[in-house]
Amino acid sequence: DAQESRGLGDVYKRQDEDFEINPYRRYAASQPAKMDTEHKQIMFTHNIHNDDFSFTTRIYRNEYQRAWKKLNGLTNTNISLSEILANPDDNEREYNVISGQENSNQNGGGNNTFLIMGTNDRSYVSQGIQLNADYAVKLFDLEHDISVGVRLHEDEINRSHFEEIYSMQDGTAVFNEGSAYDTSHNIESTKALSIYVEDSITIDKLTLSAGLRSEYMDMHYNDKVKTDDWQDKTTSILLPGLSGFYKLSDNAGLLAGVYQGFSPSSPKQGAEIEVEKSINYEFGGRYNNNNTQLEVVAFYNDYDNLKGSCSQSNCSGELDQEFNGGKAVVYGLENQLNHSFTLNSSIDLSLIHI
């Protein structure tokens, strides 16, 4: 029946007894839950080159649309879904409605409890043009590989979030006609210019690379319902990097690097939300003998400010609201192994561990 229906949608696993009975159980209240997505992508690439010079042009456009309908909560209560499922005995009425054991409408007026289904309808567009050039030249008896690049990019997200009311009727979630209302209706867009230059110098078995990247972003936000809620802002930064590779043999070498990391706040966020900045260090080794590739890299990321964002699952604040996470350190060891087997055809086996 509806109470015991199974599916891979919004599966609630917080109530231990239900999970032990059937770990794949889908509560009756999640029957309308559904996600529809559509993705379109187009890219044009052109390259001209000779022995010492290469120039590549890329033009791209991505479109993605997602409509995600899910159970957001119940009417006439401030109790969250997680609290209901964690303590069903203390929230018996709400739990019985979610599981389809009781109807939303109580005879005689009572405690009417309806389902609030929220649809996060979003469309994304990103497009741009990128130019890259590489030039190999010998200067002052040293081999230089100079790379430069320019990218002009723009992207936009259009949010049309709304909620609808459903009634639980004999184990079935039924839509209440005319109950839909908007919860969020806004646009965020960014136009960005990125420029980088890098010079790799080879000295015997050692290759040193130094680079600098510039980012400039022009951002806009506006609420399409509250027309006085809008913001224009700009962000710019210079990001240096330095790395080295020492060739131990034709098949193996050591690598090291230090780079500055950066992640901007979204167009909607105010000045109190800082950009995310970090200094990232890495050291490791690489081995390649055609059939086998092995890489072991230790990393240490020192964040001056780790930026977070509220989603449906990770905090109780406003959806998509960002916050300053403060200083943080992330470190670890990444191992990657690839091996190709040649039988009647080639088989590639990859193993990655972090």
Coordinates of C-alpha atoms in Angstrom, one line a residue:
D1 CA 0.0 0.0 0.0
A2 CA 1.0 3.7 0.0
Q3 CA 2.5 3.4 3.5
E4 CA 4.8 0.7 2.4
S5 CA 5.7 2.0 -1.1
R6 CA 9.3 1.8 -2.1
G7 CA 11.4 4.2 -4.1
L8 CA 14.7 6.1 -4.4
G9 CA 13.2 9.5 -3.9
D10 CA 13.2 11.4 -0.6
V11 CA 13.9 8.5 1.7
Y12 CA 13.8 9.3 5.4
K13 CA 16.0 7.2 7.5
R14 CA 16.0 9.0 10.9
Q15 CA 13.5 6.7 12.6
D16 CA 15.5 3.6 13.6
E17 CA 12.6 1.2 13.8
D18 CA 11.3 2.0 10.3
F19 CA 14.8 1.7 9.0
E20 CA 15.4 -1.7 10.6
I21 CA 12.1 -3.0 9.2
N22 CA 12.7 -1.7 5.6
P23 CA 15.7 0.5 4.8
Y24 CA 14.2 1.4 1.4
R25 CA 10.9 2.5 2.8
R26 CA 9.4 5.7 1.3
Y27 CA 6.9 7.5 3.5
A28 CA 3.5 8.2 1.9
A29 CA 4.0 12.0 2.3
S30 CA 6.9 11.9 -0.3
Q31 CA 4.7 10.5 -3.1
P32 CA 4.6 13.7 -5.1
A33 CA 8.4 14.2 -4.7
K34 CA 10.2 14.3 -8.0
M35 CA 13.2 15.8 -9.7
D36 CA 13.2 16.8 -13.4
T37 CA 16.4 18.0 -15.0
E38 CA 17.6 19.0 -18.5
H39 CA 21.1 19.8 -19.6
K40 CA 22.3 21.2 -22.9
Q41 CA 25.9 21.9 -23.8
I42 CA 27.7 23.2 -26.9
M43 CA 31.4 23.9 -27.4
F44 CA 33.5 25.0 -30.3
T45 CA 37.3 24.5 -30.2
H46 CA 39.9 25.8 -32.7
N47 CA 43.7 25.3 -32.6
I48 CA 46.6 26.4 -34.7
H49 CA 50.2 25.4 -33.9
N50 CA 53.7 24.7 -35.0
D51 CA 56.8 23.3 -33.2
D52 CA 57.2 26.3 -30.9
F53 CA 53.8 27.9 -30.7
S54 CA 50.2 26.9 -30.1
F55 CA 47.0 29.1 -30.0
T56 CA 43.6 27.7 -28.9
T57 CA 40.2 29.3 -29.0
R58 CA 37.2 27.9 -27.2
I59 CA 33.6 29.1 -27.3
Y60 CA 31.1 27.4 -25.0
R61 CA 27.5 27.6 -23.6
N62 CA 25.8 25.4 -21.0
E63 CA 22.1 25.4 -20.1
Y64 CA 20.8 23.4 -17.1
Q65 CA 17.3 23.4 -15.6
R66 CA 16.2 21.6 -12.5
A67 CA 12.7 21.3 -10.9
W68 CA 13.0 19.5 -7.5
K69 CA 9.7 18.9 -5.7
K70 CA 10.1 17.6 -2.1
L71 CA 8.3 17.6 1.3
N72 CA 9.2 20.8 3.1
G73 CA 7.1 20.4 6.2
L74 CA 3.6 20.4 7.7
T75 CA 1.0 23.0 8.3
N76 CA -0.2 24.1 11.8
T77 CA 3.1 23.1 13.5
N78 CA 6.6 24.4 14.0
I79 CA 8.1 20.9 14.4
S80 CA 10.6 20.0 11.7
L81 CA 10.5 16.8 9.7
S82 CA 13.7 15.6 11.3
E83 CA 12.3 16.2 14.8
I84 CA 9.1 14.3 13.9
L85 CA 11.0 11.3 12.5
A86 CA 13.5 11.3 15.4
N87 CA 10.7 11.4 18.0
P88 CA 7.5 9.8 16.5
D89 CA 6.0 9.0 19.8
D90 CA 6.1 12.6 21.0
N91 CA 4.8 13.8 17.6
E92 CA 2.3 11.0 16.9
R93 CA -0.2 13.1 14.9
E94 CA 2.4 14.5 12.6
Y95 CA 4.1 11.1 12.1
N96 CA 0.8 9.4 11.3
V97 CA 0.1 11.9 8.6
I98 CA 3.5 11.6 7.1
S99 CA 3.3 7.8 7.1
G100 CA -0.2 7.8 5.7
Q101 CA -1.8 6.3 8.8
E102 CA -4.1 9.3 9.4
N103 CA -5.8 11.8 7.1
S104 CA -4.9 15.5 7.0
N105 CA -8.5 16.5 7.7
Q106 CA -9.8 15.6 11.2
N107 CA -13.5 15.0 11.5
G108 CA -15.2 17.8 13.4
G109 CA -12.4 20.4 12.7
G110 CA -9.7 19.0 15.0
N111 CA -6.0 19.4 14.2
N112 CA -5.9 19.6 10.4
T113 CA -2.4 18.8 9.2
F114 CA -1.5 19.3 5.6
L115 CA 1.6 18.5 3.6
I116 CA 3.8 21.4 2.3
M117 CA 5.5 20.4 -0.9
G118 CA 8.2 22.8 -2.1
T119 CA 9.5 22.9 -5.6
N120 CA 13.0 24.4 -6.1
D121 CA 12.8 25.4 -9.8
R122 CA 16.1 26.8 -11.1
S123 CA 17.6 27.4 -14.5
Y124 CA 21.3 28.0 -15.0
V125 CA 23.1 29.5 -18.0
S126 CA 26.9 29.9 -18.5
Q127 CA 28.7 30.9 -21.6
G128 CA 32.0 32.5 -22.7
I129 CA 35.1 32.6 -24.9
Q130 CA 38.6 31.5 -23.8
L131 CA 41.9 32.1 -25.6
N132 CA 45.1 30.3 -24.7
A133 CA 48.6 30.6 -26.2
D134 CA 51.8 28.7 -25.5
Y135 CA 55.2 29.7 -26.7
A136 CA 58.5 27.7 -26.3
V137 CA 61.6 29.8 -26.5
K138 CA 65.2 29.8 -25.3
L139 CA 66.3 32.9 -23.3
F140 CA 69.6 33.4 -21.5
D141 CA 70.5 29.7 -22.3
L142 CA 67.4 28.5 -20.4
E143 CA 64.3 26.8 -21.9
H144 CA 61.1 28.8 -21.3
D145 CA 57.6 27.6 -21.9
I146 CA 55.4 30.7 -21.7
S147 CA 51.6 30.4 -21.4
V148 CA 49.0 33.2 -21.4
G149 CA 45.2 33.0 -21.4
V150 CA 42.2 35.2 -21.4
R151 CA 38.6 34.2 -20.6
L152 CA 35.5 36.3 -20.8
H153 CA 32.7 34.5 -19.0
E154 CA 29.1 35.2 -17.9
D155 CA 26.6 33.1 -16.0
E156 CA 23.2 33.4 -14.5
I157 CA 20.8 31.6 -12.1
N158 CA 17.1 32.2 -12.2
R159 CA 15.2 30.9 -9.2
S160 CA 11.5 30.3 -9.2
H161 CA 10.7 28.5 -5.9
F162 CA 7.2 27.8 -4.8
E163 CA 5.2 25.7 -2.4
E164 CA 1.9 23.8 -2.7
I165 CA -0.4 22.2 -0.2
Y166 CA -1.3 18.5 -0.4
S167 CA -3.8 16.5 1.7
M168 CA -3.2 13.0 3.0
Q169 CA -6.3 11.0 2.1
D170 CA -6.4 7.3 2.9
G171 CA -2.6 6.9 2.4
T172 CA -2.5 9.1 -0.8
A173 CA -1.1 12.6 -1.1
V174 CA -3.7 14.7 -3.0
F175 CA -3.0 18.2 -4.4
N176 CA -5.2 21.0 -3.1
E177 CA -6.2 23.1 -6.1
G178 CA -5.2 26.7 -6.0
S179 CA -2.8 26.3 -3.1
A180 CA 0.4 27.2 -4.8
Y181 CA 2.4 30.3 -3.7
D182 CA 5.8 31.8 -4.4
T183 CA 8.6 31.5 -1.9
S184 CA 11.6 32.8 -3.8
H185 CA 11.8 34.5 -7.2
N186 CA 15.2 36.1 -8.0
I187 CA 18.1 36.3 -10.5
E188 CA 21.8 36.4 -9.8
S189 CA 24.3 37.0 -12.7
T190 CA 28.0 37.6 -13.1
K191 CA 30.3 38.8 -15.8
A192 CA 33.9 37.8 -15.3
L193 CA 37.2 38.5 -16.9
S194 CA 40.1 36.2 -16.1
I195 CA 43.7 36.7 -17.3
Y196 CA 46.7 34.5 -16.5
V197 CA 50.4 34.3 -17.4
E198 CA 52.8 31.5 -16.5
D199 CA 56.5 30.8 -17.3
S200 CA 58.0 27.4 -16.9
I201 CA 61.8 27.3 -16.9
T202 CA 63.8 24.1 -17.3
I203 CA 67.2 23.8 -15.7
D204 CA 68.7 20.4 -16.4
K205 CA 66.3 18.0 -14.5
L206 CA 64.4 20.7 -12.7
T207 CA 61.4 22.6 -14.1
L208 CA 60.2 25.6 -12.2
S209 CA 56.9 27.3 -12.9
A210 CA 55.7 30.7 -11.7
G211 CA 52.3 32.1 -12.6
L212 CA 49.9 34.9 -11.8
R213 CA 46.1 35.0 -12.4
S214 CA 43.8 38.0 -12.3
E215 CA 40.1 37.8 -11.7
Y216 CA 37.6 40.6 -12.1
M217 CA 33.8 40.0 -11.6
D218 CA 30.9 42.3 -12.1
M219 CA 27.9 40.9 -10.2
H220 CA 24.1 41.7 -10.1
Y221 CA 21.2 40.5 -8.0
N222 CA 17.6 41.4 -8.0
D223 CA 14.4 40.0 -6.4
K224 CA 11.6 39.8 -9.0
V225 CA 8.9 40.1 -6.4
K226 CA 10.5 42.6 -4.0
T227 CA 11.7 45.0 -6.7
D228 CA 13.6 47.2 -4.2
D229 CA 15.7 44.3 -3.2
W230 CA 18.7 44.4 -5.5
Q231 CA 22.5 44.8 -5.5
D232 CA 25.4 45.5 -7.8
K233 CA 29.0 44.7 -6.7
T234 CA 32.4 43.9 -8.1
T235 CA 35.2 41.6 -6.9
S236 CA 38.8 41.6 -8.1
I237 CA 41.9 39.7 -6.9
L238 CA 45.5 38.7 -8.0
L239 CA 46.4 35.0 -7.4
P240 CA 50.0 33.9 -7.6
G241 CA 51.4 30.4 -7.8
L242 CA 54.7 28.6 -7.8
S243 CA 55.5 25.0 -8.5
G244 CA 58.4 22.7 -9.3
F245 CA 59.1 19.2 -10.8
Y246 CA 62.3 17.4 -10.4
K247 CA 62.9 14.5 -12.9
L248 CA 64.4 11.5 -11.1
S249 CA 64.4 9.3 -14.2
D250 CA 62.6 9.0 -17.5
N251 CA 59.6 7.5 -15.6
A252 CA 59.6 9.2 -12.2
G253 CA 59.8 12.6 -10.5
L254 CA 59.0 14.7 -7.5
L255 CA 56.6 17.6 -7.5
A256 CA 55.9 20.5 -5.1
G257 CA 53.8 23.7 -5.3
V258 CA 52.2 26.6 -3.4
Y259 CA 49.2 28.4 -4.7
Q260 CA 46.7 31.0 -3.5
G261 CA 43.1 29.8 -3.7
F262 CA 40.0 32.0 -4.0
S263 CA 36.2 31.6 -4.1
P264 CA 33.9 34.7 -4.4
S265 CA 30.7 35.3 -2.5
S266 CA 27.6 35.1 -4.6
P267 CA 26.0 38.3 -6.1
K268 CA 23.2 38.3 -3.5
Q269 CA 25.5 38.4 -0.4
G270 CA 26.3 41.6 1.4
A271 CA 29.7 43.1 2.2
E272 CA 29.7 41.3 5.6
I273 CA 30.2 37.9 3.7
E274 CA 33.9 37.7 3.0
V275 CA 35.4 36.0 -0.1
E276 CA 37.1 32.6 0.6
K277 CA 40.9 32.8 0.5
S278 CA 43.4 30.1 1.1
I279 CA 47.1 29.2 0.6
N280 CA 47.4 25.6 -0.7
Y281 CA 50.6 23.5 -0.4
E282 CA 51.4 20.2 -2.1
F283 CA 54.3 17.8 -2.3
G284 CA 54.5 14.4 -3.8
G285 CA 55.8 12.0 -6.5
R286 CA 54.7 10.8 -9.9
Y287 CA 55.6 7.6 -11.8
N288 CA 54.7 6.7 -15.4
N289 CA 55.9 3.7 -17.5
N290 CA 53.1 3.9 -20.1
N291 CA 51.0 1.0 -18.7
T292 CA 51.1 2.1 -15.1
Q293 CA 50.7 5.6 -13.7
L294 CA 51.1 6.2 -10.0
E295 CA 50.8 9.6 -8.2
V296 CA 51.1 10.2 -4.4
V297 CA 50.5 13.8 -3.2
A298 CA 50.3 15.3 0.3
F299 CA 48.3 18.5 0.5
Y300 CA 47.8 21.2 3.2
N301 CA 45.2 23.9 2.6
D302 CA 45.3 26.9 5.0
Y303 CA 42.0 28.9 4.8
D304 CA 41.9 32.5 6.0
N305 CA 38.1 32.3 5.7
L306 CA 36.2 29.2 4.8
K307 CA 32.9 30.2 3.2
G308 CA 29.8 28.1 3.7
S309 CA 26.3 28.1 2.2
C310 CA 23.0 27.1 3.6
S311 CA 21.3 24.2 1.8
Q312 CA 18.1 22.2 2.5
S313 CA 20.2 19.6 4.4
N314 CA 23.0 21.4 6.2
C315 CA 21.6 24.3 8.2
S316 CA 18.4 25.9 9.5
G317 CA 19.1 29.4 8.0
E318 CA 17.8 31.0 4.9
L319 CA 18.2 28.8 1.8
D320 CA 21.3 29.8 -0.3
Q321 CA 22.5 32.3 2.4
E322 CA 26.2 32.2 2.7
F323 CA 28.2 32.6 6.0
N324 CA 31.8 33.1 7.1
G325 CA 33.2 29.9 8.5
G326 CA 36.4 31.5 9.8
K327 CA 39.9 30.1 9.7
A328 CA 40.3 26.4 8.8
V329 CA 43.0 23.9 7.9
V330 CA 42.5 20.9 5.6
Y331 CA 45.2 18.4 5.0
G332 CA 45.6 14.8 3.7
L333 CA 47.2 12.4 1.3
E334 CA 45.9 11.7 -2.2
N335 CA 46.9 8.4 -4.0
Q336 CA 46.1 7.7 -7.6
L337 CA 46.9 4.5 -9.5
N338 CA 46.1 3.7 -13.1
H339 CA 47.0 0.5 -15.0
S340 CA 46.2 -0.6 -18.5
F341 CA 45.8 -4.3 -19.4
T342 CA 46.1 -5.4 -23.0
L343 CA 44.0 -8.5 -23.9
N344 CA 42.1 -8.6 -27.2
S345 CA 41.2 -5.0 -26.3
S346 CA 42.6 -2.5 -23.9
I347 CA 41.2 -2.3 -20.3
D348 CA 42.0 0.6 -18.0
L349 CA 41.8 0.2 -14.2
S350 CA 41.9 3.3 -12.0
L351 CA 42.1 3.5 -8.2
I352 CA 41.9 6.8 -6.3
H353 CA 42.2 7.3 -2.6
I354 CA 42.1 10.5 -0.5

